[in-house]
Tab-separated table of C-alpha atoms in Angstrom:
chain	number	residue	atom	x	y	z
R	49	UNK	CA	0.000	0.000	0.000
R	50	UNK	CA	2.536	2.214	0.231
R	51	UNK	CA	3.155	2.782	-3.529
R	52	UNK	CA	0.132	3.035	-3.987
R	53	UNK	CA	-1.290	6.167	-5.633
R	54	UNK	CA	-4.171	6.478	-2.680
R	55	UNK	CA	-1.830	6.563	-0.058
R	56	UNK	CA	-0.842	10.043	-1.551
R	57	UNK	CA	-3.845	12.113	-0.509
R	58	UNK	CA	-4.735	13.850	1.891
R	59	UNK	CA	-6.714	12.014	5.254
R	60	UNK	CA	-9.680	14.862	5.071
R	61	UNK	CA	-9.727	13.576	1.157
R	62	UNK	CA	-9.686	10.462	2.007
R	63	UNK	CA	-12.001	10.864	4.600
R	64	UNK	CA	-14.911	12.475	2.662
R	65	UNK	CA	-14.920	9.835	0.060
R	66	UNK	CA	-15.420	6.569	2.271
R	67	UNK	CA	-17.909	8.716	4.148
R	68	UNK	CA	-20.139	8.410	0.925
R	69	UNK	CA	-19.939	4.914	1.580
R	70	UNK	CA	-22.879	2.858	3.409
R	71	UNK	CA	-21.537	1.972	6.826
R	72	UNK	CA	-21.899	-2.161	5.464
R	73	UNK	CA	-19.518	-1.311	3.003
R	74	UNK	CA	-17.343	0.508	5.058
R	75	UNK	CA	-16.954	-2.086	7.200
R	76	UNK	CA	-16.073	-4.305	4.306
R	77	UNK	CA	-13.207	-1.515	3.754
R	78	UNK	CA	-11.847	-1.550	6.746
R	79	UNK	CA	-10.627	-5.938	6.041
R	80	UNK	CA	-8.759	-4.619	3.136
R	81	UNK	CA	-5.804	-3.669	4.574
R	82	UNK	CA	-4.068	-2.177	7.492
R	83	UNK	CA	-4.467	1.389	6.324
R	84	UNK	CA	-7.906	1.402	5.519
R	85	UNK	CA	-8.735	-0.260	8.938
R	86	UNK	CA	-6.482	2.925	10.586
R	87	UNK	CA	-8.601	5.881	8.290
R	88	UNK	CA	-11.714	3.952	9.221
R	89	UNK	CA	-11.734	3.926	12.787
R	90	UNK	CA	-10.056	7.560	12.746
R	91	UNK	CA	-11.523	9.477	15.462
R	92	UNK	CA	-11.791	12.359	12.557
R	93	UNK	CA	-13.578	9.481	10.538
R	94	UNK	CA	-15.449	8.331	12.659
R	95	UNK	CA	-16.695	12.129	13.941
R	96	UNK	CA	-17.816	12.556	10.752
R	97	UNK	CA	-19.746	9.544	9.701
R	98	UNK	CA	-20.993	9.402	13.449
R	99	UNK	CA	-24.845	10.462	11.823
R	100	UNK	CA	-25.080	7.757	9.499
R	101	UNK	CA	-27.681	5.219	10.025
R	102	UNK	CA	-26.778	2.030	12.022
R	103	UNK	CA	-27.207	-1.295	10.650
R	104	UNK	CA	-29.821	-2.892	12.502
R	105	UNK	CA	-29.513	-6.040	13.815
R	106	UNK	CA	-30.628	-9.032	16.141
R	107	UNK	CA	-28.313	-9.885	18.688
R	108	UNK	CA	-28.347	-13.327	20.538
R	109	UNK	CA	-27.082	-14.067	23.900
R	110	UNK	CA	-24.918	-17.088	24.903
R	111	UNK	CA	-26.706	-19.678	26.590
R	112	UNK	CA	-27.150	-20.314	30.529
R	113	UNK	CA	-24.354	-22.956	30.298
R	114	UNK	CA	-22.068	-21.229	28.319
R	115	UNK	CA	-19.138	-19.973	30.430
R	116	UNK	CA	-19.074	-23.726	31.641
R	117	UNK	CA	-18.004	-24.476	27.808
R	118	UNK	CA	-14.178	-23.784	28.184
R	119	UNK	CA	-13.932	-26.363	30.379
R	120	UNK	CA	-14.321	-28.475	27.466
R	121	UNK	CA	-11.845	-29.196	25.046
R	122	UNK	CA	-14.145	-29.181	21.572
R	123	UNK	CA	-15.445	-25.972	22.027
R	124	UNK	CA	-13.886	-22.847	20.673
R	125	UNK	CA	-12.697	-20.647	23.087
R	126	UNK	CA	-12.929	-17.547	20.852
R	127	UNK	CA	-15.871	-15.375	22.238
R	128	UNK	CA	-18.165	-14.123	19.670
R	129	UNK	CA	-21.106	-11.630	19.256
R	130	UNK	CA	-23.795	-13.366	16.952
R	131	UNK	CA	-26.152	-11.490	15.093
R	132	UNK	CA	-28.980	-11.869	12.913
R	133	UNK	CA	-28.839	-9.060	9.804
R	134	UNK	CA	-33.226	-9.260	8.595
R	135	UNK	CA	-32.303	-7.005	5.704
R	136	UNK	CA	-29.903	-9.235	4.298
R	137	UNK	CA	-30.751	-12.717	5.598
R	138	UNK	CA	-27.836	-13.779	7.347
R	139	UNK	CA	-25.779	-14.367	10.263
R	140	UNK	CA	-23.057	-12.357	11.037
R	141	UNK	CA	-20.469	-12.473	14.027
R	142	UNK	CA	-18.340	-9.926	15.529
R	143	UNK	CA	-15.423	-11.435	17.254
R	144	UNK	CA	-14.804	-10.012	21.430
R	145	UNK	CA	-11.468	-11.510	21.673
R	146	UNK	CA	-10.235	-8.196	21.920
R	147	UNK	CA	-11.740	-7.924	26.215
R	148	UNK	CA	-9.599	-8.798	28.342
R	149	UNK	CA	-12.130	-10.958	30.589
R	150	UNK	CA	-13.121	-14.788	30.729
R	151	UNK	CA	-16.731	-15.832	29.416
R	152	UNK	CA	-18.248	-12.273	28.377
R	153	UNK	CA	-21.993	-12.653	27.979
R	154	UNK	CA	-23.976	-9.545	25.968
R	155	UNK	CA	-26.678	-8.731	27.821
R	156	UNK	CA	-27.998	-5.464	26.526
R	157	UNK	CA	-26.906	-3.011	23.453
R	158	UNK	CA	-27.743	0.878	22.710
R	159	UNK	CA	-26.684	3.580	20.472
R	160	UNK	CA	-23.887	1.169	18.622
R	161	UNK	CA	-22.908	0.038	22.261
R	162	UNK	CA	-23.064	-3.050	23.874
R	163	UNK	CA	-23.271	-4.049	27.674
R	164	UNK	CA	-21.887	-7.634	29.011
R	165	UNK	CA	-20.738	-9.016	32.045
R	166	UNK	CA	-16.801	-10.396	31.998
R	167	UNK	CA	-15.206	-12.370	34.659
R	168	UNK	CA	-11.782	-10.945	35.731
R	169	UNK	CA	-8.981	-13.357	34.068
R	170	UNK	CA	-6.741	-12.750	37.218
R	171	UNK	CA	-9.441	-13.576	39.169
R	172	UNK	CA	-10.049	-17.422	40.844
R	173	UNK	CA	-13.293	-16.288	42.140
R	174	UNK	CA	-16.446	-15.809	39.717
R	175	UNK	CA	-16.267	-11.863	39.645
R	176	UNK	CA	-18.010	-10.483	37.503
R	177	UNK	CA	-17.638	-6.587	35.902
R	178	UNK	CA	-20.342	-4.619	33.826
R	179	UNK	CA	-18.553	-3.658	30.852
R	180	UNK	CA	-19.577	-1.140	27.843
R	181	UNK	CA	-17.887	-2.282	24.275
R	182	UNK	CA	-18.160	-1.473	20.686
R	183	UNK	CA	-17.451	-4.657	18.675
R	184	UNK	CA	-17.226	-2.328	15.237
R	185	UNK	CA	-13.891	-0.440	17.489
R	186	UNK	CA	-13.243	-2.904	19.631
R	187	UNK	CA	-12.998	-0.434	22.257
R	188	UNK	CA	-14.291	-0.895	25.633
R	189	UNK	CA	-15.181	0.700	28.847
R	190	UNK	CA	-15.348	-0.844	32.320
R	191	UNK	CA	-17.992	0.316	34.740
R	192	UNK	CA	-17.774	0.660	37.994
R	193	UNK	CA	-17.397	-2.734	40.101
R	194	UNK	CA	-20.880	-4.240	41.356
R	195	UNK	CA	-21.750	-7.857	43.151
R	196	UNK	CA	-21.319	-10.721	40.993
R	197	UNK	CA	-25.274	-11.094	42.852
R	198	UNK	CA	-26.216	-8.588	40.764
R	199	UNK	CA	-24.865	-10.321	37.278
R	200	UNK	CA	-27.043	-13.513	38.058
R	201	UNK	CA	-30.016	-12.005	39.341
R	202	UNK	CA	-30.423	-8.171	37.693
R	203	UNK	CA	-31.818	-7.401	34.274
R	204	UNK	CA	-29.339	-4.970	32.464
R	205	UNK	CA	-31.291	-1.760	30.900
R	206	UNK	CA	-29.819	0.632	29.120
R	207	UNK	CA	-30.868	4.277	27.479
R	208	UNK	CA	-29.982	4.944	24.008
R	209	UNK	CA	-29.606	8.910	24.324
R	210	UNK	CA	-27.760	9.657	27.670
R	211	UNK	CA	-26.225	6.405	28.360
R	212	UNK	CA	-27.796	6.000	31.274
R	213	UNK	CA	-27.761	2.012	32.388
R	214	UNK	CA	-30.054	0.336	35.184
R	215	UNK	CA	-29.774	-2.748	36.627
R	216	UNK	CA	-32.734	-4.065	38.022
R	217	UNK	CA	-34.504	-6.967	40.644
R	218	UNK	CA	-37.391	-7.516	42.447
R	219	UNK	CA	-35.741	-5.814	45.744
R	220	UNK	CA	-33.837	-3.017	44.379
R	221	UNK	CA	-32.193	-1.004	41.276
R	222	UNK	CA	-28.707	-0.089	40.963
R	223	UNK	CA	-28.328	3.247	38.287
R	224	UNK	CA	-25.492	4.971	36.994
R	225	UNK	CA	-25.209	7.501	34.111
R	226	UNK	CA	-22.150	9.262	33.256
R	227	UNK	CA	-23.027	12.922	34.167
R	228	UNK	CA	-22.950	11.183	38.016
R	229	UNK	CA	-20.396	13.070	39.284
R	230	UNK	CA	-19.650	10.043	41.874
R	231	UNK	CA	-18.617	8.084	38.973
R	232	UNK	CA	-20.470	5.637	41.096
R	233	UNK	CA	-23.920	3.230	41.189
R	234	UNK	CA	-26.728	4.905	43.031
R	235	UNK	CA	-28.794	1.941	44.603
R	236	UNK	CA	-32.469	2.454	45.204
R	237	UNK	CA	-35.640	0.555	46.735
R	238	UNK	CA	-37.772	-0.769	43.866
R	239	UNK	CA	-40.743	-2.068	45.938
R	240	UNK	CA	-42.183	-4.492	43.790
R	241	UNK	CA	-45.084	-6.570	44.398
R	242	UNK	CA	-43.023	-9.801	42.812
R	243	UNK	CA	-39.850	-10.077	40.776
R	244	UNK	CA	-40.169	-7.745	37.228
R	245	UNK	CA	-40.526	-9.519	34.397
R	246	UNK	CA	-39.240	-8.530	30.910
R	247	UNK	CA	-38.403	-4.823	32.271
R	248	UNK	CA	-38.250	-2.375	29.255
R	249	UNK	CA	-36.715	1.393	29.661
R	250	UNK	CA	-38.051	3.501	27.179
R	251	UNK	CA	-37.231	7.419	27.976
R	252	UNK	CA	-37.050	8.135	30.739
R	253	UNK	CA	-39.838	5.072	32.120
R	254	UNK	CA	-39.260	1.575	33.340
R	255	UNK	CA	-41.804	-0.796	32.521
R	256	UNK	CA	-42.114	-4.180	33.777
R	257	UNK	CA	-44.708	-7.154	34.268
R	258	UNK	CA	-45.297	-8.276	37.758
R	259	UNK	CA	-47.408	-11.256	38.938
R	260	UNK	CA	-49.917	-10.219	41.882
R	261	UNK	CA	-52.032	-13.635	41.876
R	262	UNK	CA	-51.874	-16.483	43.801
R	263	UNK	CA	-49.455	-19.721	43.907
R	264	UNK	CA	-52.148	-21.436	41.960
R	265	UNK	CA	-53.374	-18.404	39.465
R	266	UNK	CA	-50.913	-15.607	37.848
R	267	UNK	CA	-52.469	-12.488	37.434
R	268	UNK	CA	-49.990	-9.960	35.546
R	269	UNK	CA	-50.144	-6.204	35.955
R	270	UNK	CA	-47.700	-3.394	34.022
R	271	UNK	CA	-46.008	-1.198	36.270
R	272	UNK	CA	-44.203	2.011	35.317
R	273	UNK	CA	-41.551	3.798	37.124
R	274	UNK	CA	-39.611	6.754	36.208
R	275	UNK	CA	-36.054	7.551	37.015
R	276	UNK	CA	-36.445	10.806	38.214
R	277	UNK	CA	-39.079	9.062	40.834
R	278	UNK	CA	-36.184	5.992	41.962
R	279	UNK	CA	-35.362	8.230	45.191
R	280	UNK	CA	-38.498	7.820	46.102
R	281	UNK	CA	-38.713	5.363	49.067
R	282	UNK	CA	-42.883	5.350	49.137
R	283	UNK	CA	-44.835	3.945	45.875
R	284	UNK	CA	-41.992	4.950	43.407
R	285	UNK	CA	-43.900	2.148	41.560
R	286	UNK	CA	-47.508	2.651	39.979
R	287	UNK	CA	-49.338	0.335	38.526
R	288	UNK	CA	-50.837	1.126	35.357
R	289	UNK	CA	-54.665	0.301	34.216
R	290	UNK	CA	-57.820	1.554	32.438
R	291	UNK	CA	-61.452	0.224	33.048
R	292	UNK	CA	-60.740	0.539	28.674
R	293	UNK	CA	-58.519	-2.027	28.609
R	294	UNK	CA	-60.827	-4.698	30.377
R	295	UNK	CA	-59.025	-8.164	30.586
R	296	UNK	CA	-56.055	-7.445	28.219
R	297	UNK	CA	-54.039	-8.992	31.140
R	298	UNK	CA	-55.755	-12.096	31.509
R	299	UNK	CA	-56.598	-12.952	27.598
R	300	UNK	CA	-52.587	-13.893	27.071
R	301	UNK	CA	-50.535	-16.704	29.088
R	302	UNK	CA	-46.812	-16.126	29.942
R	303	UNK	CA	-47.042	-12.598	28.495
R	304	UNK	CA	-43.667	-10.647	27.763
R	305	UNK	CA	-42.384	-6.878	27.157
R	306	UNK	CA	-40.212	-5.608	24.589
R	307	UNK	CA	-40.086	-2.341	23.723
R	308	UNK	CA	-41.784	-1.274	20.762
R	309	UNK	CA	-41.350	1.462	18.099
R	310	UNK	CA	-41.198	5.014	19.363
R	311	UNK	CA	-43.243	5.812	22.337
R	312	UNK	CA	-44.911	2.265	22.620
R	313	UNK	CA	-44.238	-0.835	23.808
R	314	UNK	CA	-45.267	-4.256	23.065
R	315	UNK	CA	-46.513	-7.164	24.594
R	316	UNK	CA	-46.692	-10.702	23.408
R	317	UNK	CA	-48.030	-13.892	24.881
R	318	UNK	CA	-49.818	-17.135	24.047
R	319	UNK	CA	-53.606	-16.725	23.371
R	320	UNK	CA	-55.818	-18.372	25.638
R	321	UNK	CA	-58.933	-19.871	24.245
R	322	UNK	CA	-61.033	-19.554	27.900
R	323	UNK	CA	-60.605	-17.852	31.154
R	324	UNK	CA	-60.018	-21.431	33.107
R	325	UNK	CA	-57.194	-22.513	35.146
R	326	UNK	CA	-54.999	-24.548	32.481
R	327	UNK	CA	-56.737	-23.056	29.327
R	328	UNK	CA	-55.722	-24.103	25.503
R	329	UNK	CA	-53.937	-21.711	23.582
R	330	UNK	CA	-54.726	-20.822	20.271
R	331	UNK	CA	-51.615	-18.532	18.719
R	332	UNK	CA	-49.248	-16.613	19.972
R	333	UNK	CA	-50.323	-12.522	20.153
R	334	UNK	CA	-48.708	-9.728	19.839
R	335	UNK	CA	-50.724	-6.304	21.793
R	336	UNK	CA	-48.958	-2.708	21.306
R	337	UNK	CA	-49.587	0.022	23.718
R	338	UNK	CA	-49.130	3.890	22.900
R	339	UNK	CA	-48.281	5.222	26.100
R	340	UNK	CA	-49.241	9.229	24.567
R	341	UNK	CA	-52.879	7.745	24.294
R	342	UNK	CA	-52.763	4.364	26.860
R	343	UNK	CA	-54.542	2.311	24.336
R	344	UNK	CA	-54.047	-0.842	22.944
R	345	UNK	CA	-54.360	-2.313	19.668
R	346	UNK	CA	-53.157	-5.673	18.263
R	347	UNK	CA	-50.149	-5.807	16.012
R	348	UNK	CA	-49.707	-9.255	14.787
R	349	UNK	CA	-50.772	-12.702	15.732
R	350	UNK	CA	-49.070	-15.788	14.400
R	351	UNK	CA	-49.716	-17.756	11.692
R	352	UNK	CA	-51.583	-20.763	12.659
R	353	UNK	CA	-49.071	-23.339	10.628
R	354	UNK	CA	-45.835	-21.725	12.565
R	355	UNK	CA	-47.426	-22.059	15.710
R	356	UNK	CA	-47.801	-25.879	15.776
R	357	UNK	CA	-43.936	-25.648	15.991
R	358	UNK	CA	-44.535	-23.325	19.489
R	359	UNK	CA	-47.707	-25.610	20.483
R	360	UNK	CA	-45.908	-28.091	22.362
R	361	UNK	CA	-43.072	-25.816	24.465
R	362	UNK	CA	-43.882	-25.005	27.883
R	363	UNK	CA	-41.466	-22.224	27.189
R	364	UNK	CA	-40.229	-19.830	25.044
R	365	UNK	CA	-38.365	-16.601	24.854
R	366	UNK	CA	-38.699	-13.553	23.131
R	367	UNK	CA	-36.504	-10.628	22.416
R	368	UNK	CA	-36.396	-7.869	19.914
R	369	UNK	CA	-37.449	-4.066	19.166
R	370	UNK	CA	-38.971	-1.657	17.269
R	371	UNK	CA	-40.639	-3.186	14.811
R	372	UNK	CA	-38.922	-6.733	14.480
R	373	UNK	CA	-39.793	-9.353	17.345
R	374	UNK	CA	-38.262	-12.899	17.825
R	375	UNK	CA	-39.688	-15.942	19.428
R	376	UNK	CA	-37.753	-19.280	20.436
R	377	UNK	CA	-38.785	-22.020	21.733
R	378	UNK	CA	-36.828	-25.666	22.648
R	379	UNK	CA	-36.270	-28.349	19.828
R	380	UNK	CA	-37.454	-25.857	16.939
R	381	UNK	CA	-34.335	-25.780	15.521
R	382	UNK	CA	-35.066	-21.901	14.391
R	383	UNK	CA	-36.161	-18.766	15.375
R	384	UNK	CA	-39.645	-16.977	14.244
R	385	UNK	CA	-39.917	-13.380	13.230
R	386	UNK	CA	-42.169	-11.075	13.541
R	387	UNK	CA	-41.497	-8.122	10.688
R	388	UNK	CA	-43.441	-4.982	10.609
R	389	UNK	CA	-40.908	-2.613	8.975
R	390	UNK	CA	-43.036	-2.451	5.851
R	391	UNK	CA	-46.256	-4.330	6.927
R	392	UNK	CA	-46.765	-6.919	8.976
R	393	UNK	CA	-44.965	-10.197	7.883
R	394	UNK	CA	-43.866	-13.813	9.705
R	395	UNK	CA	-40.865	-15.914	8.411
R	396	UNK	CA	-38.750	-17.811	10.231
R	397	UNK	CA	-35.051	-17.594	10.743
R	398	UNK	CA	-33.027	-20.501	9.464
R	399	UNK	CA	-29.577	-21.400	10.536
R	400	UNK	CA	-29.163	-20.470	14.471
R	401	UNK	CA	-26.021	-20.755	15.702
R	402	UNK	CA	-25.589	-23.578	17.844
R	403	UNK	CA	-28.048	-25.926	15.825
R	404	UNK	CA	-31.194	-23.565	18.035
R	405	UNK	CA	-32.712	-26.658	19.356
R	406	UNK	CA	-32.150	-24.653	23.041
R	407	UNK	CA	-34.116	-21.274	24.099
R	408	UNK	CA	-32.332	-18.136	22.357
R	409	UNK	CA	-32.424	-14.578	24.380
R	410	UNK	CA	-31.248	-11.640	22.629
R	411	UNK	CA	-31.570	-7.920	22.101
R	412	UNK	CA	-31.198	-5.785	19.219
R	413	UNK	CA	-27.896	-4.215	18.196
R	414	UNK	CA	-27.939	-1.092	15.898
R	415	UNK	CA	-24.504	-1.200	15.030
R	416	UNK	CA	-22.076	1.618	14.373
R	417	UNK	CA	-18.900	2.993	14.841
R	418	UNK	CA	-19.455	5.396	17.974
R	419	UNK	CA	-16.754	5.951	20.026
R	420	UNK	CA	-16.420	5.571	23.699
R	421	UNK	CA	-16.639	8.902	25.588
């Protein structure tokens, strides 16, 4: 590269052409060569493609069992982030060998950023760090130190403006934003009826599921907090509800959040055919709330031949945004997809890493190159 006639000009040149590019092809630049991969993680470069749209993408989480799999001698050690791309139809992976920590597990992603838990390679103890990373750099950030408690028991939220991340359980919330002049957690009360389920942070609201029934019934209810409201000791919590809505809550089985497009969010579940104790199901449905008017309206419900493959599972997971929403369930083999980016549409995802016979989690990754303030 060196005699090469490009190597002549000048970096803001050089810099305003492969800003023309799409960032998919500028990440196909930057495998070309050493040079190109310098220019195109630049900070100069990267400044000035920092408004271009991410690539949006569907994220999977290692399993349960996963950080028990370098004990075993067949399976790669090489830590990788695998991701779904819908607009192309394929799997990608982005390779994490670049943290220095044993076993890191994605939990969460926002604004090109993702969030994982890494265990300390120095350390013979399982302690675990909350760390911020952007595959596309491979820079990272560590954040503060919390209890490894916390990593097996707290669901990871994050905010995609002011980077503001939350990690949350049934007993309390841990919070930390980088305008905290501490440069430390902030631990709160969260006073919730039972432990949240699916917890979604969208602006400056956390919404989760809790179940209020009985040992014998569930009986699900949304509550909303905000986080101006966290240092709050008393009802910090409310529980939200309109006589409108009716039974919305009790017409779904094993029902789920995930944060829908804009200000709304979504909730999917398993239809129930009756109102009895062990009812049978009928599809799986998919309810969207817009919080500006609190009123709900169904957005998909699947196909009848795709859910036969759900009909058996006593479980399943689902993760997602926006307007894309995946479902997994045991022994499937593959992953089903809910696409309403330009009408409502259900495929299924062939080709899950790991054969997908086991439950996927995931969140969704809109990747880019920002850098790490």
């Amino acid at each position: 590269m060196d005699a090469s006639p490009i190597n002549r000009l000048p970096q803001d040149t050089l810099n305003q052409i492969f800003s023309s590019l799409p960032l998919r092809q500028i990440m196909i630049c930057r495998s070309v060569c050493k040079f190109f991969n310098q220019m195109l993680t630049s900070p100069s470069f990267m400044d000035l493609i920092s408004t271009q749209t991410p690539l949006r993408f569907l994220a999977l989480r290692p399993p349960h069992h996963h950080h028990h799999q370098r004990h075993n001698s067949h399976v790669s050690s090489l830590p990788y982030l695998h991701v779904f791309d819908p607009d192309q139809n394929q799997w990608l992976r982005f390779s994490l060998s670049f943290l220095p920590f044993r076993s890191p597990q994605p939990v969460a992603s926002a604004s090109g950023l993702v969030y994982l838990w890494g265990e300390s390679p120095n350390s013979l103890e399982s302690n675990r760090s909350l760390v911020v990373c952007n595959p596309l750099t491979r820079q990272f950030q560590v954040l503060p130190q919390l209890g490894s408690a916390w990593s097996r028991h707290g669901s990871v939220l994050v905010d995609s403006v002011n980077h503001r991340v939350m990690v949350l359980t049934e007993l309390a919330a841990l919070y930390f934003s980088n305008t905290n002049k501490t440069n430390s957690w902030l631990t709160f009360s969260a006073n919730l009826p039972s432990k949240p389920r699916s917890p979604i942070l969208i602006s400056d609201s956390v919404f989760a599921l809790c179940d209020v029934g009985s040992r014998w019934r569930s009986q699900w209810k949304l509550f909303t907090c905000t986080l101006t409201n966290l240092n709050n000791s008393y009802n910090n919590w409310v529980c939200l509800g309109r006589l409108e809505w009716g039974d919305i809550f009790d017409i779904i089985k094993r029902p789920r959040l995930v944060r829908g497009k804009g200000n709304k969010l979504l909730m999917i579940g398993v239809l129930k055919s009756n109102f009895s104790l062990n009812p049978s199901c009928s599809t799986i449905l998919i309810l969207r709330l817009d919080l500006a008017r609190m009123e709900w309206e169904e957005a998909g419900r699947m196909p009848s031949e795709m859910y036969k493959s759900f009909q058996e599972s006593s479980k399943f997971k689902i993760f997602g945004g926006g307007d894309r929403v995946c479902l997994s369930a045991k022994r499937v083999g593959k992953l089903a997809l809910w696409d309403d980016c330009d009408g409502v549409v259900w495929r299924w995802i062939e080709g899950v890493p790991g054969g997908g016979d086991g439950l996927c989690r995931g969140f969704v990754f809109e990747a880019s190159l920002t850098a790490l303030s």
